[in-house]
Coordinates of C-alpha atoms in Angstrom, one line a residue:
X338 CA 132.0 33.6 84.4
X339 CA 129.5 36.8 83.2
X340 CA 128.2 36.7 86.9
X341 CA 131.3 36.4 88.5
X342 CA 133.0 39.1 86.2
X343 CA 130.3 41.7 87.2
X344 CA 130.9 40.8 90.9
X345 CA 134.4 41.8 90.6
X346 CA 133.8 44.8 88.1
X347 CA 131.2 46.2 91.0
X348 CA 134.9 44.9 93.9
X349 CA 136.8 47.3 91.5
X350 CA 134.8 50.3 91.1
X351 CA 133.9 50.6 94.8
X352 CA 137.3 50.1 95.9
X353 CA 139.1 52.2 93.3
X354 CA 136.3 55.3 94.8
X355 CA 137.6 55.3 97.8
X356 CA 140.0 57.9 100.1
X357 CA 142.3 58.6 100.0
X358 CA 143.3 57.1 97.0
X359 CA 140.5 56.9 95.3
X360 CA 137.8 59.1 93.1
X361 CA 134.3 58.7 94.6
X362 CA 133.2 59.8 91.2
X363 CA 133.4 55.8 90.5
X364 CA 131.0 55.0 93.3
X365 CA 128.0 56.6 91.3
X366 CA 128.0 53.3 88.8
X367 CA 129.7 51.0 91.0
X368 CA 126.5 48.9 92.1
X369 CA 125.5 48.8 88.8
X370 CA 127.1 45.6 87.7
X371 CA 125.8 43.7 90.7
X372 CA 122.6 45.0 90.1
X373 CA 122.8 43.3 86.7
X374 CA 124.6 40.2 88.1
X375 CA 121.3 39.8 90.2
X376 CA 118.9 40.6 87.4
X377 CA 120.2 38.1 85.2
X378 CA 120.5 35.2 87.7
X379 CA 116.7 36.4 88.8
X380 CA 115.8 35.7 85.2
X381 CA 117.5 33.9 83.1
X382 CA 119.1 31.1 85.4
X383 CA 118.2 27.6 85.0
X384 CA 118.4 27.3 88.5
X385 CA 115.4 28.6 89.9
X386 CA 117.3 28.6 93.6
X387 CA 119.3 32.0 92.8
X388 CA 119.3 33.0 96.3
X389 CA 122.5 31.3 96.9
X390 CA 124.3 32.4 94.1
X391 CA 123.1 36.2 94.4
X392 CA 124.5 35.8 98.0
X393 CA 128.4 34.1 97.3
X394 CA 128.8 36.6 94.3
X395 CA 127.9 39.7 96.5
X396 CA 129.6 38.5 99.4
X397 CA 132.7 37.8 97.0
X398 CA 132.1 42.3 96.0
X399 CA 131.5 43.3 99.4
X400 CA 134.9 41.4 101.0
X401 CA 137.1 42.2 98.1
X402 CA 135.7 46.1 98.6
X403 CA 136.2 45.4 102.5
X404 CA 139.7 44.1 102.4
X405 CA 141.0 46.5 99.7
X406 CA 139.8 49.7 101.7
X407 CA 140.2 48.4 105.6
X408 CA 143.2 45.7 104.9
X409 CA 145.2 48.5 106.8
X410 CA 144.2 47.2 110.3
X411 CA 146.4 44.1 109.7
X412 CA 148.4 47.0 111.4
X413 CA 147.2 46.5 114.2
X414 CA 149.4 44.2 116.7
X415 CA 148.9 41.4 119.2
X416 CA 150.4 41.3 122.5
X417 CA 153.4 39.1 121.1
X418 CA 154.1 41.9 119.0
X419 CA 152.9 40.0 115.6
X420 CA 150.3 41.6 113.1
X421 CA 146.5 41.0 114.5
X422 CA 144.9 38.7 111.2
X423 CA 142.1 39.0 113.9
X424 CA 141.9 42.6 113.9
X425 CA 141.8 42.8 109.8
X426 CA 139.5 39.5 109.0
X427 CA 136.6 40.1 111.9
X428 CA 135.8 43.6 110.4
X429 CA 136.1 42.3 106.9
X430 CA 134.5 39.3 106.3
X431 CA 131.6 40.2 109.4
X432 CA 131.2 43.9 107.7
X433 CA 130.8 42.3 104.0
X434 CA 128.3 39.4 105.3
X435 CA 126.2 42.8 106.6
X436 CA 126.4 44.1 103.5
X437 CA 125.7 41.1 101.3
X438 CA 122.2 40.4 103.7
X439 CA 121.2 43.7 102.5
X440 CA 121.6 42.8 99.0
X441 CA 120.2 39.2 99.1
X442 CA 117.2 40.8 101.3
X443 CA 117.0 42.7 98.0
X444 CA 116.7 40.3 95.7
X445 CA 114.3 38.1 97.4
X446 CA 112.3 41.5 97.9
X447 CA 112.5 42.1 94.6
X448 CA 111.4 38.4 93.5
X449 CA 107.9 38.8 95.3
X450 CA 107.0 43.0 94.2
X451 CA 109.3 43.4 91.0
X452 CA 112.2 45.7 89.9
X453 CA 110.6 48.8 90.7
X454 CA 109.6 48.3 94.1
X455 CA 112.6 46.4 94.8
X456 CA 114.7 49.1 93.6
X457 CA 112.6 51.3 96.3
X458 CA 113.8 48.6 99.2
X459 CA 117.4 48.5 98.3
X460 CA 117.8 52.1 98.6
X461 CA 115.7 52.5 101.4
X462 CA 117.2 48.8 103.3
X463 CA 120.6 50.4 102.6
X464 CA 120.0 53.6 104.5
X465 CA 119.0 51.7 107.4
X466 CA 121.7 49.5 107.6
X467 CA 124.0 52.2 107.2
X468 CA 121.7 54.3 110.2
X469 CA 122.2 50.9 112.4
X470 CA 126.0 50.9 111.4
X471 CA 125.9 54.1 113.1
X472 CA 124.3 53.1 116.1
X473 CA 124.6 49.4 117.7
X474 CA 128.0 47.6 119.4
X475 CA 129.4 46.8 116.1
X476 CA 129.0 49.8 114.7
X477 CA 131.9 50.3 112.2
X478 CA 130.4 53.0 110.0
X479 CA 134.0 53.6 108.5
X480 CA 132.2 52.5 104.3
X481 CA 129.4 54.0 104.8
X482 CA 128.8 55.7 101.0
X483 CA 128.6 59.5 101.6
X484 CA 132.0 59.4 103.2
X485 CA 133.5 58.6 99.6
X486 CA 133.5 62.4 99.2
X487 CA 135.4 63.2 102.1
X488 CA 138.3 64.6 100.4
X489 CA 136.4 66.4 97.5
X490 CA 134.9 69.4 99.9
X491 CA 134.1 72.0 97.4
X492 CA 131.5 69.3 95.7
X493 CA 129.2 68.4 99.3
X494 CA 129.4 71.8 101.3
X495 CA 125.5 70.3 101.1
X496 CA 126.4 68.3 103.8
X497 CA 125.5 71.3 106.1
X498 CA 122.4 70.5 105.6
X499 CA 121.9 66.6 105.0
X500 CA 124.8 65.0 106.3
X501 CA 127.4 62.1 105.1
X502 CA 124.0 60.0 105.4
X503 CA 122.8 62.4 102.6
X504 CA 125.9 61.5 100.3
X505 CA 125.0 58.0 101.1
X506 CA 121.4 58.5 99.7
X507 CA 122.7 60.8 96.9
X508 CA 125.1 57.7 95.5
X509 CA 122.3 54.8 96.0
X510 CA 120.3 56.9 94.0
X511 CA 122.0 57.7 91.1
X512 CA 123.1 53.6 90.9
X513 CA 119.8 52.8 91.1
X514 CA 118.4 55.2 88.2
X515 CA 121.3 54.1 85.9
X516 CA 120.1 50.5 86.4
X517 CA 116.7 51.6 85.6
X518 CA 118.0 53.4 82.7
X519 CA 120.1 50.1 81.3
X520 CA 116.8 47.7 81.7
X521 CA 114.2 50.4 79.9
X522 CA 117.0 50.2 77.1
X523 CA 117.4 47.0 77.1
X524 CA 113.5 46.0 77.3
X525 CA 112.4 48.3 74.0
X526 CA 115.7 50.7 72.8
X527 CA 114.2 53.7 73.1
X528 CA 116.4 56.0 72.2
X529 CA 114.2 58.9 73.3
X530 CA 113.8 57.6 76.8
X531 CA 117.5 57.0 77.0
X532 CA 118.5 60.5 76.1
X533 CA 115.1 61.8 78.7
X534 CA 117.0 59.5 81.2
X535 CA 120.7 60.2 80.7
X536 CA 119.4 64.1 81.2
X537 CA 118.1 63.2 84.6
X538 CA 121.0 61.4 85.6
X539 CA 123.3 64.2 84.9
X540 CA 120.9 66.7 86.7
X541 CA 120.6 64.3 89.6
X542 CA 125.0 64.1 89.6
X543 CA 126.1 67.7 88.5
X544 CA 123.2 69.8 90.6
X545 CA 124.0 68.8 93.7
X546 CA 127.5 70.0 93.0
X547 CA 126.9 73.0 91.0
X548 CA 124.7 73.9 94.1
X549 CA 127.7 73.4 95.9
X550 CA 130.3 74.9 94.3
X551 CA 128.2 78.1 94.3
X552 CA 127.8 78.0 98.6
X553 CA 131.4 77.6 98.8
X554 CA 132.2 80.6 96.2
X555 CA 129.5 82.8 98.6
X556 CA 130.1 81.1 102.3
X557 CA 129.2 83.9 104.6
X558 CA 128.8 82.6 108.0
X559 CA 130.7 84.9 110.3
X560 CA 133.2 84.0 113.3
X561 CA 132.1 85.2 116.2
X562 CA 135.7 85.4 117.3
X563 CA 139.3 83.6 117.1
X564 CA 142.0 81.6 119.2
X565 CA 145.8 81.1 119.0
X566 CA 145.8 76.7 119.5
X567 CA 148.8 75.0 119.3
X568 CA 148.2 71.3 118.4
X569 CA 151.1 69.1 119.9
X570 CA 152.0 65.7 118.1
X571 CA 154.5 63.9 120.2
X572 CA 155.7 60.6 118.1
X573 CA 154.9 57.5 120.9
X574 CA 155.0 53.9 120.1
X575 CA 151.5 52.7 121.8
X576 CA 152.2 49.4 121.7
X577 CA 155.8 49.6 123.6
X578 CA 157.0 52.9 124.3
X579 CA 154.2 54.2 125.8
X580 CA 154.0 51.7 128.9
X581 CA 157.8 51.3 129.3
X582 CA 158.7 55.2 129.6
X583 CA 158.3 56.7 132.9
X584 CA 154.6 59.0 132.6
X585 CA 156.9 61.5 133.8
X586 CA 159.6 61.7 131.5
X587 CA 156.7 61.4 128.7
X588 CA 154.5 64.5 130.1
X589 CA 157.8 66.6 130.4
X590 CA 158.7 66.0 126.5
X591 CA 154.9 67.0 125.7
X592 CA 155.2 70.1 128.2
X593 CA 158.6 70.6 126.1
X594 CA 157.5 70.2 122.4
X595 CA 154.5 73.1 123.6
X596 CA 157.2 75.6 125.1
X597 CA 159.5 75.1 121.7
X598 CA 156.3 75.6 119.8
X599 CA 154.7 78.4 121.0
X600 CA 155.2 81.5 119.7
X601 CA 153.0 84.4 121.2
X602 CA 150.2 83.7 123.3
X603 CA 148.8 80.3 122.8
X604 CA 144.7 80.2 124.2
X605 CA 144.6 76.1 123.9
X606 CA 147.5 73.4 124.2
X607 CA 145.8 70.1 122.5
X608 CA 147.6 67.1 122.6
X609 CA 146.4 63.6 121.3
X610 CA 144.4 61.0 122.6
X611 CA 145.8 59.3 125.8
X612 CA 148.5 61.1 126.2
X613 CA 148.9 60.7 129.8
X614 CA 149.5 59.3 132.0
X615 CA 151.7 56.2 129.4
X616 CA 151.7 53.5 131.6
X617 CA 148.0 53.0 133.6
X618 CA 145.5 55.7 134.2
X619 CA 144.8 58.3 136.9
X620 CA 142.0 58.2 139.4
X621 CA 139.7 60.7 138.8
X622 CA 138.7 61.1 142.5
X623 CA 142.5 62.6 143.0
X624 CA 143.2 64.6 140.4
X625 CA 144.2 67.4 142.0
X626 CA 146.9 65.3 143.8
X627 CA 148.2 64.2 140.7
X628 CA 151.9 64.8 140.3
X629 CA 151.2 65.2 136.4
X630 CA 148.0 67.0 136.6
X631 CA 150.1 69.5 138.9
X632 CA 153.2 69.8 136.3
X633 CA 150.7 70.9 133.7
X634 CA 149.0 73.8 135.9
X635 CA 152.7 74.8 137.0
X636 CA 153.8 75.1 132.8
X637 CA 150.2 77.0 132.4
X638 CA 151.0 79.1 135.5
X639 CA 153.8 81.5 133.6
X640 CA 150.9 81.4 130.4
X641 CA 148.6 84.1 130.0
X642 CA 145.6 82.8 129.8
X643 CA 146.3 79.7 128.1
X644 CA 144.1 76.2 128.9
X645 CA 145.5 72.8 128.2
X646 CA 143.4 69.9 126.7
X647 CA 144.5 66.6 126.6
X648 CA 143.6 63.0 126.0
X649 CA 143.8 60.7 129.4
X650 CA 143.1 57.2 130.6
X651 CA 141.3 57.6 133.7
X652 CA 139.5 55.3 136.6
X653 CA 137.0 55.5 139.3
X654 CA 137.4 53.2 142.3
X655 CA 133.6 52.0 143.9
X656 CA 133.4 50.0 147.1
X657 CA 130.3 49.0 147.0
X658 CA 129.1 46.9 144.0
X659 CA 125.7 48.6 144.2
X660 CA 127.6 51.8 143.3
X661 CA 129.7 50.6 140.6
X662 CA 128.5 51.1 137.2
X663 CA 127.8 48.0 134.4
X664 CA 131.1 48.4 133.1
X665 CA 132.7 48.4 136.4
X666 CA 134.8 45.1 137.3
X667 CA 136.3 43.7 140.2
X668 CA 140.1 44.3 141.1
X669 CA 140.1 42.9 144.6
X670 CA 137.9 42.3 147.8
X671 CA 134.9 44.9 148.1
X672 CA 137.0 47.2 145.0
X673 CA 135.6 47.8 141.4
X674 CA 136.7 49.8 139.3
X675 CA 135.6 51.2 135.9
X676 CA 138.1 53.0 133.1
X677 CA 137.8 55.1 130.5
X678 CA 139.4 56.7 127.2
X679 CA 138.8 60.7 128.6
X680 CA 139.8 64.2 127.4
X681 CA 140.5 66.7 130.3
X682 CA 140.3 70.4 130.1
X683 CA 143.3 72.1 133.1
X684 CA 143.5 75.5 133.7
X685 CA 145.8 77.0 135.9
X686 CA 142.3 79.3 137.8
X687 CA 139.8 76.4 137.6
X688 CA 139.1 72.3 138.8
X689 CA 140.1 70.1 135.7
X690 CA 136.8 69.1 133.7
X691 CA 136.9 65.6 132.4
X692 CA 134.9 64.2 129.6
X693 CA 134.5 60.1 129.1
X694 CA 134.4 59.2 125.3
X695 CA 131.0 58.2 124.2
X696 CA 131.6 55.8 120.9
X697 CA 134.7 53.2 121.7
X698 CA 136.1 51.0 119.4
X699 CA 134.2 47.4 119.0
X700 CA 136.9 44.9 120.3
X701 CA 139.5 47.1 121.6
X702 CA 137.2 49.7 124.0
X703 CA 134.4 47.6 124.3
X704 CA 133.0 43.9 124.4
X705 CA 130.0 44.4 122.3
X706 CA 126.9 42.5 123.9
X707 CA 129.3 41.4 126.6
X708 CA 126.2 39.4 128.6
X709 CA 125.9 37.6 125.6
X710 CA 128.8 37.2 124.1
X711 CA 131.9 36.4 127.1
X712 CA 129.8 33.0 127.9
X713 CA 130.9 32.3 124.8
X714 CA 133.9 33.2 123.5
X715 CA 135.4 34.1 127.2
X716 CA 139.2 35.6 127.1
X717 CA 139.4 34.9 123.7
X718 CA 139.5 38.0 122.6
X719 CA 142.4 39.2 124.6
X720 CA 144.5 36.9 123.0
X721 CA 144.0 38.8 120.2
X722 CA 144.8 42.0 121.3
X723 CA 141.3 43.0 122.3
X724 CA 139.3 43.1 125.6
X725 CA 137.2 41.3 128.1
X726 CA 135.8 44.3 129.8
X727 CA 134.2 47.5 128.2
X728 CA 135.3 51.5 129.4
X729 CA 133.3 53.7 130.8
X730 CA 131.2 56.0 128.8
X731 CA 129.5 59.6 129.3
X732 CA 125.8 60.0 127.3
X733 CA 126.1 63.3 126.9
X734 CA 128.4 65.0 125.0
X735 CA 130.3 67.6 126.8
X736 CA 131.6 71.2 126.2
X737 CA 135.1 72.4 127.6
X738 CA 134.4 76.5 127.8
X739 CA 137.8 78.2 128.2
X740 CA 137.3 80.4 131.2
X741 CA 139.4 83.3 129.8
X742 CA 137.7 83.8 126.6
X743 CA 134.7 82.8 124.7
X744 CA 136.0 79.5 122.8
X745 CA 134.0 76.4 123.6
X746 CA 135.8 73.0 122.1
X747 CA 134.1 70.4 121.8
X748 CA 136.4 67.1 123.1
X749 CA 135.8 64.9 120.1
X750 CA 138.3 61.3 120.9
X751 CA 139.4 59.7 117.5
X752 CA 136.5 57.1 116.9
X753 CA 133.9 59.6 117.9
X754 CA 134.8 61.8 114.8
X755 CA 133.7 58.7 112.6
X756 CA 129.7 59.8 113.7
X757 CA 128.3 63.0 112.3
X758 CA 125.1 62.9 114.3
X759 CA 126.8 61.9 117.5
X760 CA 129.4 65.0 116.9
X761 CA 127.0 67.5 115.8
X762 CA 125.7 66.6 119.7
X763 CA 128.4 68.7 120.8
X764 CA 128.0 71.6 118.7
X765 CA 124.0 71.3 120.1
X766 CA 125.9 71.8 123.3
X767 CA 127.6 74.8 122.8
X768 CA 131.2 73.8 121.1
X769 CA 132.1 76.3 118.6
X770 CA 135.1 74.6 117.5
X771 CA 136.3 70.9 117.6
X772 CA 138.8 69.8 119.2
X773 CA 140.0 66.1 118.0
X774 CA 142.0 64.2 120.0
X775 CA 143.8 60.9 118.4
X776 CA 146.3 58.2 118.0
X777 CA 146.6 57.5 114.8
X778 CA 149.9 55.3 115.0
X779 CA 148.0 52.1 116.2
X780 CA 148.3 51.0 112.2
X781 CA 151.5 52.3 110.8
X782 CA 152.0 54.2 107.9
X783 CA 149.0 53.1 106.1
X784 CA 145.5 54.4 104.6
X785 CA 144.3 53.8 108.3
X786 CA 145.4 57.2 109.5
X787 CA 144.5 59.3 106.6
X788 CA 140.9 57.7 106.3
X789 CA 140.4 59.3 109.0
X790 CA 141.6 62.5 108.8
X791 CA 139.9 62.8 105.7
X792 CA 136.0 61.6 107.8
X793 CA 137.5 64.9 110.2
X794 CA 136.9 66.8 107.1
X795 CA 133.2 65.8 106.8
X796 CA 132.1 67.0 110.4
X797 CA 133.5 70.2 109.7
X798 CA 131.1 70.7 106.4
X799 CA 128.4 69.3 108.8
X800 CA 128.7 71.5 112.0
X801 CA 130.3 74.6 110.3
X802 CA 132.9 74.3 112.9
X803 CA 137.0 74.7 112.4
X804 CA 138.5 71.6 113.5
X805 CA 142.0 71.5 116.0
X806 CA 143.4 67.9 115.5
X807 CA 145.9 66.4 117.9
X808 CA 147.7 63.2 116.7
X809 CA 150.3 61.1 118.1
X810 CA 152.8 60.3 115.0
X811 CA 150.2 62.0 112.8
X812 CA 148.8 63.9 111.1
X813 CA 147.6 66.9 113.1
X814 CA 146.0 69.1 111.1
X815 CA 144.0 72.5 110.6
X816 CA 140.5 72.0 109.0
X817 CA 138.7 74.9 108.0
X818 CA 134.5 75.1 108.2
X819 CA 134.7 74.7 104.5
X820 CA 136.2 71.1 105.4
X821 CA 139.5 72.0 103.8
X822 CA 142.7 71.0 105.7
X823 CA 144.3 74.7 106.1
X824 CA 147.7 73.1 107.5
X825 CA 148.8 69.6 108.2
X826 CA 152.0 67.4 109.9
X827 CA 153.8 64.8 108.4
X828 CA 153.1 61.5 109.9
X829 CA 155.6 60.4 112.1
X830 CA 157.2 63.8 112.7
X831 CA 157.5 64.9 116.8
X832 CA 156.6 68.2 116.0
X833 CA 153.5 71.0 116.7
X834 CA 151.1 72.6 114.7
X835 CA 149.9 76.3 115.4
X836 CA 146.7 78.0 114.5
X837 CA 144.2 80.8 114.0
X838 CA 141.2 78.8 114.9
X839 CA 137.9 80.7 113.8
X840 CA 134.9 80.4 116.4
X841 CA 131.2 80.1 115.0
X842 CA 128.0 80.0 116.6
X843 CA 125.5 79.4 114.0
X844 CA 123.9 75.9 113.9
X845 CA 123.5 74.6 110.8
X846 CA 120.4 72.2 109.6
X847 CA 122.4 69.2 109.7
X848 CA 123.2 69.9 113.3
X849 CA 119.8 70.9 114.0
X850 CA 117.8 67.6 112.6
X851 CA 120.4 65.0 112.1
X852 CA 120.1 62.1 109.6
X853 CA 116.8 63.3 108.8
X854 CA 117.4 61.3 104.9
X855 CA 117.9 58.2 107.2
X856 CA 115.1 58.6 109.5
X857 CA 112.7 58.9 106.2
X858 CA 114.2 55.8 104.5
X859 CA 113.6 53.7 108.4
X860 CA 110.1 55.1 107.3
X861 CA 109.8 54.4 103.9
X862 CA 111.4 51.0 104.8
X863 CA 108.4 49.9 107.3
X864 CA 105.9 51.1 105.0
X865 CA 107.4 48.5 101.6
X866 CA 107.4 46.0 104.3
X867 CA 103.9 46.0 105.3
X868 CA 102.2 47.6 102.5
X869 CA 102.6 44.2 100.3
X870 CA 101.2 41.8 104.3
X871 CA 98.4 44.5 104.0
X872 CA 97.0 44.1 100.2
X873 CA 97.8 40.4 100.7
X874 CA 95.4 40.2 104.1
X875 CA 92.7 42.7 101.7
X876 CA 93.0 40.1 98.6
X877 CA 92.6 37.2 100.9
X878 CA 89.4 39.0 102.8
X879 CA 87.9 40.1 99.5
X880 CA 88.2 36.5 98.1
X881 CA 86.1 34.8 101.4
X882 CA 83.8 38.0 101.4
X883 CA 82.8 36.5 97.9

């Protein structure tokens, strides 16, 4: 019962630290009673075959953490129109199994080289995982530690420089020395170590935010200039609506909400993630014959200078297999096609740029490890609402450049702004604002949607750039380079949001070197795994040499 109690206390505290409910302050102690859990069982079980136990009790933390913070995408629905329990208990119980292989890697780590240089491995196997999280066809990144602090901005404006992978490291930390700090206690109650100790910890929780609060008091990066953007958040059902309105009838409400909206002249129109066409996609081959494409350049032709960004589901038609991408599938005879979730930039002067999201949604956008994988589960996962094919993707992270002015935006779609590496990409390109395009009605009126608003607010501490976000039902929103929201929506409104977005060139450190913390711990990693091979393969050498 001790064991199992610390398993929840550690469930509690983790879930309790979380946005947007939450207070991430929590998370600083929250491993801490797992970490004793596994201590105990290590050394004072009768049954020297712990491994087992350490994993059930950490798998019991990391689901109940899981399903209390993501049990929001039992929003999600199935083609029958019923809640997906596929879409809410894949992600959970998968996601906390990552997580408890971590911390039973741990513990038999920490069986063979002790607490101390076990201590090392967690922290530095954790940063990892969390790097890989970030990375593979799984990658669901979404409890990844540093973003805890996403709606306290004023205490991370360090993220400029290290990143949400930085807050990550910053929280393992500080668990890991109050651990520390509880077991030198407990082995001799040294009450001058303890008070050495409990200074160190509060240096290593209060300077990191004092340091903070004092960049945000004296920010001085300077805009380089500023745009009128009008963010337009139609309210569309995605999972009826959307594919039973005529695409029409649905661009000519959007068109409408933007010429209620504006007042003055407006330098962007952003609307939300696939906002057109509603029902299929356009071929990207003919846009310039599109009827809708046209109907946007004939409202942007009585603008002044005004450019129109917008979320789209596109295609490409090959006839030749040899031409047609991976992704690509066959429709009919000698015809593949591939698809993709795409911003376009339309002007009413220039061709219309298109840029392919780069980080799709495991399940939904893409069949992770399809090769692998559809021999074995086959359409299987379409009856659950997700796919059997993957979209298209670009590699490189484009930059829409207004041709009437000097504002860059940066086409971030929904998931993307999840990644702060993979956006920072665009600001290496040249974007000197973001532009984030998203549906955030997929799960209801939930935590879903304001989770990730809130991770929005983390890649504008990162890249120092103001943030435009477009979202069908909510919530648009005006994020400062501070990463506080300047001006929001309601969700579920059919309204617009206006704004005074700031441009900045300046690149900060983050956006310069990347998850350089992470890279470090990969490194540190490799080195506690060999290290102990190589003094083994010396001891064994020494011991024939004699």
């Amino acid at each position: 019962m001790k064991h199992l109690l610390l398993s929840l206390i550690s469930a509690l505290l983790l879930s309790i630290a979380w946005p947007t409910y939450g207070i991430p302050f929590f998370l600083f102690f929250a491993l801490v009673p797992l970490l004793m859990m596994e201590h105990d069982l290590t050394l004072f079980s009768k049954n020297k075959k712990t491994t087992w136990r350490v994993f059930g009790l950490a798998y019991l933390t990391f689901t109940v953490w899981n399903a209390v913070t993501t049990g929001w995408l039992y929003g999600s629905r199935n083609p029958d129109g019923s809640h997906s329990l596929m879409a809410v208990l894949f992600p959970v119980l998968i996601n906390a199994l990552l997580y408890t292989v971590v911390f039973t890697l741990y513990h038999w780590y920490k069986k063979k080289q002790g607490t101390y240089w076990g201590l090392a491995f967690l922290i530095a196997l954790w940063m990892a995982f969390e790097k890989f999280h970030l990375e593979w066809e799984f990658s669901w990144p979404w409890l990844n530690l540093g973003n805890a602090f996403a709606q306290y901005p004023k205490l991370i404006q360090w993220y400029d420089t290290f990143g949400a992978t930085g807050g990550s490291l910053w929280v393992l930390s500080i668990n890991v020395f109050i651990f520390y700090t509880l077991r030198i206690w407990q082995a001799g109650r040294q009450r001058k170590a303890l008070i050495k100790n409990s200074l160190i910890l509060g240096l290593g929780i209060f300077l990191p935010m004092g340091i903070s609060l004092i960049r945000y008091s004296q920010f001085d990066h300077k805009p380089t200039g500023e745009i009128n953007v009008l963010m337009l958040q139609p309210d569309l059902d995605p999972y009826q609506e959307k594919y039973q309105k005529d695409s029409l009838q649905i661009l000519n409400e959007l068109l409408q909400l933007a010429e209620q909206n504006a007042t003055g002249n407006i330098d962007f129109y952003i609307a939300p993630e696939t906002a057109i066409p509603g029902r299929g996609s356009i071929s990207e081959t003919g846009l310039q014959q599109s009827l809708l494409i046209q109907e946007i350049q004939n409202f942007l032709a009585s603008k002044k200078h005004a450019v129109f960004l917008t979320g789209l589901s596109s295609h490409r038609l090959f006839t030749q297999e040899a031409d047609a991408p991976k992704n690509a599938y066959a429709i009919a005879e000698n015809l593949w096609v591939e698809s993709y979730n795409s911003a376009i930039q339309i002007s009413s002067s220039t061709r219309p740029e298109v840029y392919h999201k780069g980080k799709l949604v495991p399940g939904v956008e893409i069949f992770p490890y399809m090769t692998l994988l559809k021999p074995l589960l086959g359409e299987a996962m379409l009856n659950f609402g997700g796919t059997i094919a993957s979209l298209g993707t670009d590699q490189e992270r484009k930059v829409f450049r207004s041709p009437y002015n000097t504002a860059k935006a940066a086409p971030v779609i929904c998931y993307e702004s999840i990644y702060g590496e993979f956006t920072a990409d665009y600001v290496k390109n040249g974007a000197n604002f973001l532009a984030i395009m998203t549906n955030d009605s997929w799960w209801g009126v939930s935590q879903g949607h304001k989770q990730l608003l809130a991770y929005a607010q983390l890649r504008a501490i990162e890249t120092r750039r103001e943030i435009a976000r477009a979202a069908n039902s909510g919530i648009s929103a005006h994020i400062n380079a501070l990463g506080e929201i300047e001006a929001d929506t309601f969700y579920g409104d059919q309204t617009a949001l206006p704004a005074k977005i700031k441009l900045y060139e300046q690149k900060t450190f983050y956006v310069r070197a990347g998850d350089l913390l992470s890279r470090f711990c990969i490194f540190a990693l490799g080195f506690l795994l060999f290290y102990p091979l190589v003094k083994k393969l010396q001891k064994k050498n020494l011991f024939r040499s004699h």
